[in-house]
Short mmCIF file of C-alpha atoms in Angstrom, two decimals:
data_model
loop_
_atom_site.label_atom_id
_atom_site.label_comp_id
_atom_site.label_asym_id
_atom_site.label_seq_id
_atom_site.Cartn_x
_atom_site.Cartn_y
_atom_site.Cartn_z
CA MET F 1 -6.32 -9.63 -21.93
CA ASN F 2 -9.96 -10.77 -19.38
CA ARG F 3 -8.24 -11.39 -16.16
CA LYS F 4 -9.16 -13.06 -12.51
CA ALA F 5 -10.00 -10.74 -9.92
CA ALA F 6 -6.96 -11.43 -7.68
CA ILE F 7 -3.54 -11.11 -7.46
CA ILE F 8 -1.77 -14.26 -6.22
CA SER F 9 1.59 -14.95 -4.43
CA ILE F 10 4.64 -17.23 -5.49
CA LYS F 11 6.50 -19.80 -3.06
CA GLY F 12 9.94 -19.57 -4.43
CA PRO F 13 12.81 -16.75 -6.23
CA ARG F 14 11.36 -18.83 -9.16
CA LEU F 15 8.35 -19.91 -10.96
CA SER F 16 7.40 -23.74 -10.15
CA TYR F 17 6.15 -25.66 -13.58
CA LEU F 18 2.81 -25.69 -11.46
CA GLU F 19 2.69 -21.36 -11.23
CA LYS F 20 3.72 -21.01 -14.95
CA SER F 21 0.88 -23.43 -15.91
CA LEU F 22 -1.69 -21.18 -12.92
CA LEU F 23 -0.10 -18.09 -14.90
CA LYS F 24 -1.02 -19.01 -18.63
CA LYS F 25 -4.25 -21.05 -17.85
CA GLU F 26 -5.86 -18.26 -14.87
CA LYS F 27 -4.53 -15.26 -15.65
CA PRO F 28 -4.62 -13.83 -12.50
CA TRP F 29 -4.59 -10.17 -12.56
CA GLY F 30 -1.55 -9.80 -10.78
CA VAL F 31 1.01 -10.91 -8.84
CA ILE F 32 3.06 -9.60 -5.17
CA LEU F 33 6.47 -10.54 -4.52
CA PHE F 34 7.89 -10.96 -0.51
CA LYS F 35 10.95 -11.48 0.59
CA ARG F 36 11.09 -15.73 0.10
CA ASN F 37 10.83 -14.26 -3.72
CA ILE F 38 13.94 -11.79 -3.75
CA VAL F 39 17.48 -13.00 -3.74
CA SER F 40 19.55 -11.05 -5.60
CA PHE F 41 18.82 -8.33 -8.46
CA LYS F 42 19.73 -9.84 -11.06
CA GLN F 43 17.35 -13.47 -9.76
CA THR F 44 14.51 -10.78 -9.43
CA SER F 45 14.93 -8.82 -12.38
CA ILE F 46 15.16 -12.63 -14.11
CA LEU F 47 11.79 -13.89 -11.95
CA THR F 48 9.54 -11.05 -12.99
CA LYS F 49 10.87 -10.95 -16.64
CA GLU F 50 9.56 -14.43 -16.89
CA ILE F 51 6.44 -13.64 -15.03
CA ARG F 52 5.27 -11.29 -17.46
CA ARG F 53 6.56 -13.71 -20.42
CA CYS F 54 3.67 -16.20 -19.01
CA ILE F 55 1.08 -13.34 -19.38
CA ASN F 56 2.58 -12.15 -22.36
CA ASP F 57 2.04 -8.75 -21.14
CA PRO F 58 4.94 -6.53 -20.72
CA PHE F 59 3.31 -4.68 -18.26
CA TYR F 60 1.89 -6.72 -16.19
CA PRO F 61 1.00 -5.42 -12.63
CA ILE F 62 3.91 -6.93 -10.46
CA LEU F 63 3.57 -5.97 -6.36
CA ILE F 64 5.40 -5.26 -4.01
CA ASP F 65 4.73 -4.39 -0.05
CA GLU F 66 7.54 -2.41 0.54
CA GLU F 67 7.05 0.61 3.02
CA GLY F 68 10.61 0.79 4.64
CA GLY F 69 11.35 0.42 8.24
CA ARG F 70 8.89 -3.03 9.63
CA VAL F 71 7.77 -3.71 7.02
CA SER F 72 10.01 -4.11 3.96
CA ARG F 73 10.80 -6.95 0.85
CA LEU F 74 14.01 -5.63 -0.35
CA SER F 75 15.78 -6.61 3.05
CA GLU F 76 18.03 -9.17 1.01
CA LEU F 77 19.17 -6.70 -1.32
CA PHE F 78 19.57 -3.57 1.00
CA SER F 79 18.37 -2.25 4.59
CA THR F 80 15.72 0.55 4.70
CA ARG F 81 14.88 -1.06 8.34
CA GLU F 82 15.28 3.23 9.71
CA PHE F 83 13.54 4.84 6.83
CA SER F 84 9.97 4.40 7.89
CA GLN F 85 7.15 6.51 7.03
CA PHE F 86 6.80 7.85 10.94
CA PHE F 87 10.87 9.07 10.35
CA PHE F 88 10.21 10.39 7.54
CA GLY F 89 6.42 12.14 9.15
CA LYS F 90 8.87 13.76 11.47
CA LEU F 91 11.79 15.23 9.29
CA PHE F 92 9.28 16.76 8.25
CA GLU F 93 7.46 18.58 11.13
CA LYS F 94 10.96 20.00 12.23
CA ASN F 95 12.01 21.57 9.15
CA LYS F 96 9.02 21.52 6.07
CA LYS F 97 11.18 21.97 3.16
CA ARG F 98 14.39 19.89 3.86
CA GLY F 99 12.00 16.96 5.09
CA LYS F 100 10.33 16.92 2.04
CA LEU F 101 13.70 16.86 -0.23
CA ILE F 102 15.37 14.30 1.96
CA TYR F 103 11.88 11.83 0.93
CA LYS F 104 12.51 12.74 -2.47
CA TYR F 105 15.78 11.37 -2.44
CA TYR F 106 15.17 7.96 -0.51
CA LEU F 107 11.46 7.37 -2.73
CA GLU F 108 13.81 8.06 -5.81
CA THR F 109 16.17 5.70 -4.58
CA ILE F 110 13.07 3.45 -4.05
CA CYS F 111 11.57 3.52 -7.12
CA ASN F 112 14.70 3.59 -9.41
CA ILE F 113 15.65 0.09 -7.73
CA LEU F 114 12.00 -1.35 -8.45
CA THR F 115 12.16 -0.38 -12.18
CA GLU F 116 15.39 -2.27 -12.61
CA LEU F 117 13.92 -5.03 -10.50
CA GLY F 118 10.71 -5.09 -12.98
CA ILE F 119 8.48 -4.05 -10.40
CA ASN F 120 5.39 -1.57 -11.20
CA ILE F 121 3.16 -0.89 -8.17
CA ASN F 122 4.35 -0.23 -4.50
CA THR F 123 1.93 -0.44 -2.03
CA ILE F 124 2.47 3.08 -0.18
CA PRO F 125 2.25 4.95 0.70
CA VAL F 126 0.71 3.87 4.69
CA MET F 127 -1.95 7.16 5.42
CA ASP F 128 -3.60 6.31 8.72
CA LEU F 129 -4.04 8.65 10.99
CA LEU F 130 -1.91 7.60 14.34
CA GLN F 131 -3.72 7.86 17.78
CA LYS F 132 -3.37 6.69 21.58
CA SER F 133 -5.31 3.75 20.23
CA THR F 134 -3.61 3.02 17.32
CA HIS F 135 -1.89 -0.74 17.61
CA LYS F 136 0.80 -1.62 17.46
CA ILE F 137 0.40 -3.14 13.83
CA ILE F 138 0.28 0.38 12.05
CA LYS F 139 2.36 2.59 14.60
CA GLY F 140 6.44 3.51 13.10
CA ARG F 141 4.41 2.02 9.10
CA SER F 142 2.07 5.92 9.26
CA TYR F 143 3.79 9.47 8.94
CA SER F 144 2.60 10.98 11.88
CA HIS F 145 -0.07 12.00 14.01
CA GLN F 146 -1.12 14.95 12.17
CA ALA F 147 -2.86 14.55 9.62
CA ILE F 148 -1.51 18.24 7.96
CA THR F 149 1.38 16.38 7.32
CA ILE F 150 0.03 12.52 6.63
CA LYS F 151 -2.14 14.28 3.35
CA SER F 152 1.20 16.47 2.41
CA LEU F 153 3.53 13.50 2.30
CA GLY F 154 1.45 10.88 1.70
CA SER F 155 0.31 13.12 -2.06
CA PHE F 156 3.83 14.02 -2.23
CA CYS F 157 4.34 10.13 -2.71
CA ILE F 158 1.61 9.07 -4.38
CA SER F 159 2.07 12.30 -7.50
CA PHE F 160 6.28 11.65 -7.09
CA LEU F 161 6.22 7.17 -8.20
CA LYS F 162 3.46 8.41 -10.46
CA LYS F 163 6.34 10.59 -12.18
CA LYS F 164 8.61 7.70 -12.03
CA LYS F 165 5.58 4.95 -13.67
CA ILE F 166 5.21 3.09 -10.37
CA ALA F 167 1.71 2.70 -8.95
CA SER F 168 0.62 4.03 -5.79
CA VAL F 169 -1.40 2.15 -2.80
CA ALA F 170 -2.88 4.37 -0.59
CA LYS F 171 -3.83 2.17 2.50
CA HIS F 172 -6.18 1.91 4.45
CA VAL F 173 -8.88 3.31 3.47
CA PRO F 174 -10.90 4.51 5.19
CA GLY F 175 -8.37 5.31 7.94
CA HIS F 176 -6.93 1.73 9.94
CA GLY F 177 -5.47 4.41 12.26
CA CYS F 178 -8.59 4.20 14.50
CA ALA F 179 -8.16 0.69 15.95
CA SER F 180 -6.76 -0.39 18.40
CA VAL F 181 -6.79 -4.50 17.79
CA ASP F 182 -4.49 -6.15 14.69
CA SER F 183 -6.84 -7.04 11.34
CA HIS F 184 -4.86 -9.55 10.64
CA HIS F 185 -6.05 -12.13 13.75
CA LYS F 186 -9.38 -10.43 15.42
CA LEU F 187 -11.85 -8.12 13.56
CA PRO F 188 -11.87 -4.40 15.13
CA VAL F 189 -14.87 -2.35 16.10
CA VAL F 190 -14.56 0.85 16.42
CA SER F 191 -17.35 2.75 17.84
CA LYS F 192 -16.52 6.14 16.69
CA THR F 193 -19.56 8.56 15.66
CA ARG F 194 -19.18 8.70 11.81
CA ASN F 195 -18.80 12.73 11.87
CA LYS F 196 -15.71 11.94 14.56
CA LEU F 197 -14.72 9.10 12.40
CA TYR F 198 -14.47 12.26 8.84
CA ASN F 199 -13.23 14.57 10.54
CA ASP F 200 -9.95 12.46 12.31
CA ASP F 201 -9.64 9.81 10.25
CA PHE F 202 -11.68 9.57 6.53
CA LYS F 203 -10.96 12.92 5.01
CA ILE F 204 -7.40 12.30 4.95
CA PHE F 205 -7.67 9.89 2.02
CA LYS F 206 -10.12 12.42 0.43
CA ASN F 207 -9.00 13.94 -3.09
CA LEU F 208 -6.00 11.84 -3.92
CA ASN F 209 -4.81 10.73 -7.10
CA SER F 210 -3.92 7.49 -6.19
CA ASN F 211 -4.01 4.27 -8.60
CA PHE F 212 -5.35 1.97 -6.24
CA MET F 213 -6.33 1.83 -2.33
CA MET F 214 -6.54 -0.80 -0.42
CA THR F 215 -10.11 -1.42 2.49
CA ALA F 216 -9.35 -1.18 5.99
CA HIS F 217 -10.87 -4.69 7.17
CA ILE F 218 -12.97 -2.64 10.25
CA LEU F 219 -16.12 -2.42 11.44
CA TYR F 220 -17.02 0.97 12.51
CA LYS F 221 -19.96 0.47 14.01
CA LYS F 222 -22.26 3.63 13.55
CA ILE F 223 -21.83 3.66 9.85
CA ASP F 224 -22.18 -0.51 9.14
CA PRO F 225 -23.14 -2.49 12.16
CA ASP F 226 -23.14 -5.38 9.83
CA ASN F 227 -20.07 -5.34 7.52
CA LEU F 228 -16.22 -4.72 7.91
CA ALA F 229 -15.63 -2.24 5.28
CA THR F 230 -14.45 -4.10 2.82
CA PHE F 231 -17.10 -5.53 2.22
CA SER F 232 -20.15 -2.91 3.09
CA SER F 233 -21.34 -1.45 -0.59
CA TYR F 234 -22.16 1.20 2.02
CA ILE F 235 -19.14 2.53 2.84
CA ILE F 236 -17.50 1.63 -0.56
CA LYS F 237 -19.88 3.40 -2.67
CA ASN F 238 -21.15 6.06 -0.08
CA ILE F 239 -17.39 7.40 1.77
CA ILE F 240 -14.89 5.85 -0.43
CA ARG F 241 -16.59 7.18 -4.15
CA LYS F 242 -18.70 9.74 -3.38
CA LYS F 243 -16.95 11.27 -0.41
CA LEU F 244 -13.67 10.83 -0.62
CA ASN F 245 -14.11 11.04 -3.89
CA PHE F 246 -11.93 7.92 -4.96
CA ASN F 247 -12.63 6.72 -8.64
CA GLY F 248 -9.55 4.11 -8.85
CA ILE F 249 -9.52 0.53 -7.92
CA LEU F 250 -9.51 -0.82 -4.79
CA ILE F 251 -7.68 -3.73 -3.98
CA SER F 252 -8.62 -6.15 -0.66
CA ASP F 253 -6.00 -7.54 1.41
CA ASP F 254 -5.93 -11.02 2.37
#
């Protein structure tokens, strides 16, 4: 089935007549759910079934941004506020074996809930390297200031989700940790050299087996002074595709 390369959201906990018509006629690539769409387990399960009936595809992509910590869309069902990626990064750095085991239990719970709700893509893990200059929009959402922790837990998260038949979206490629402003409100301009960026930020994303990656809305001045990464054919082709060896689907945030 040919679909438009766009992921849409919906207004509330049920599909309106207009939303059903839009899904059937325009056939967007997927639907992403937000907190406003999730009231109860039963209601959400009915909603995802209804979305898929409109498209006539039992595997139609339905996404959610359930990172835990500050970014949780499931908070009407249960709270994951204490369980940020940074929380699990600290556990891992204290005791690698025990930390990864606890993280596994958490991921298994989340995956089981998403499967029950009918959601098949979660936009995790956040693979950005925390630094002194990192804006607070990313702090707490990434695992660590240490690249080895991010790579280890991020790779584990991706492989575990895949085993549970939940697709992952690693973000924000090629790295948002170097930005000192919030890209939701202002374009971050990063002046680090290409080598510094690659060695600190970019290489964390190399050879990740994620189904999808989400691009960073950042202008890397020493690489492409005219285009932010999301719109830079040079960064996508030569860095994300070739240097970082990612051949999956790239998704842009809004």
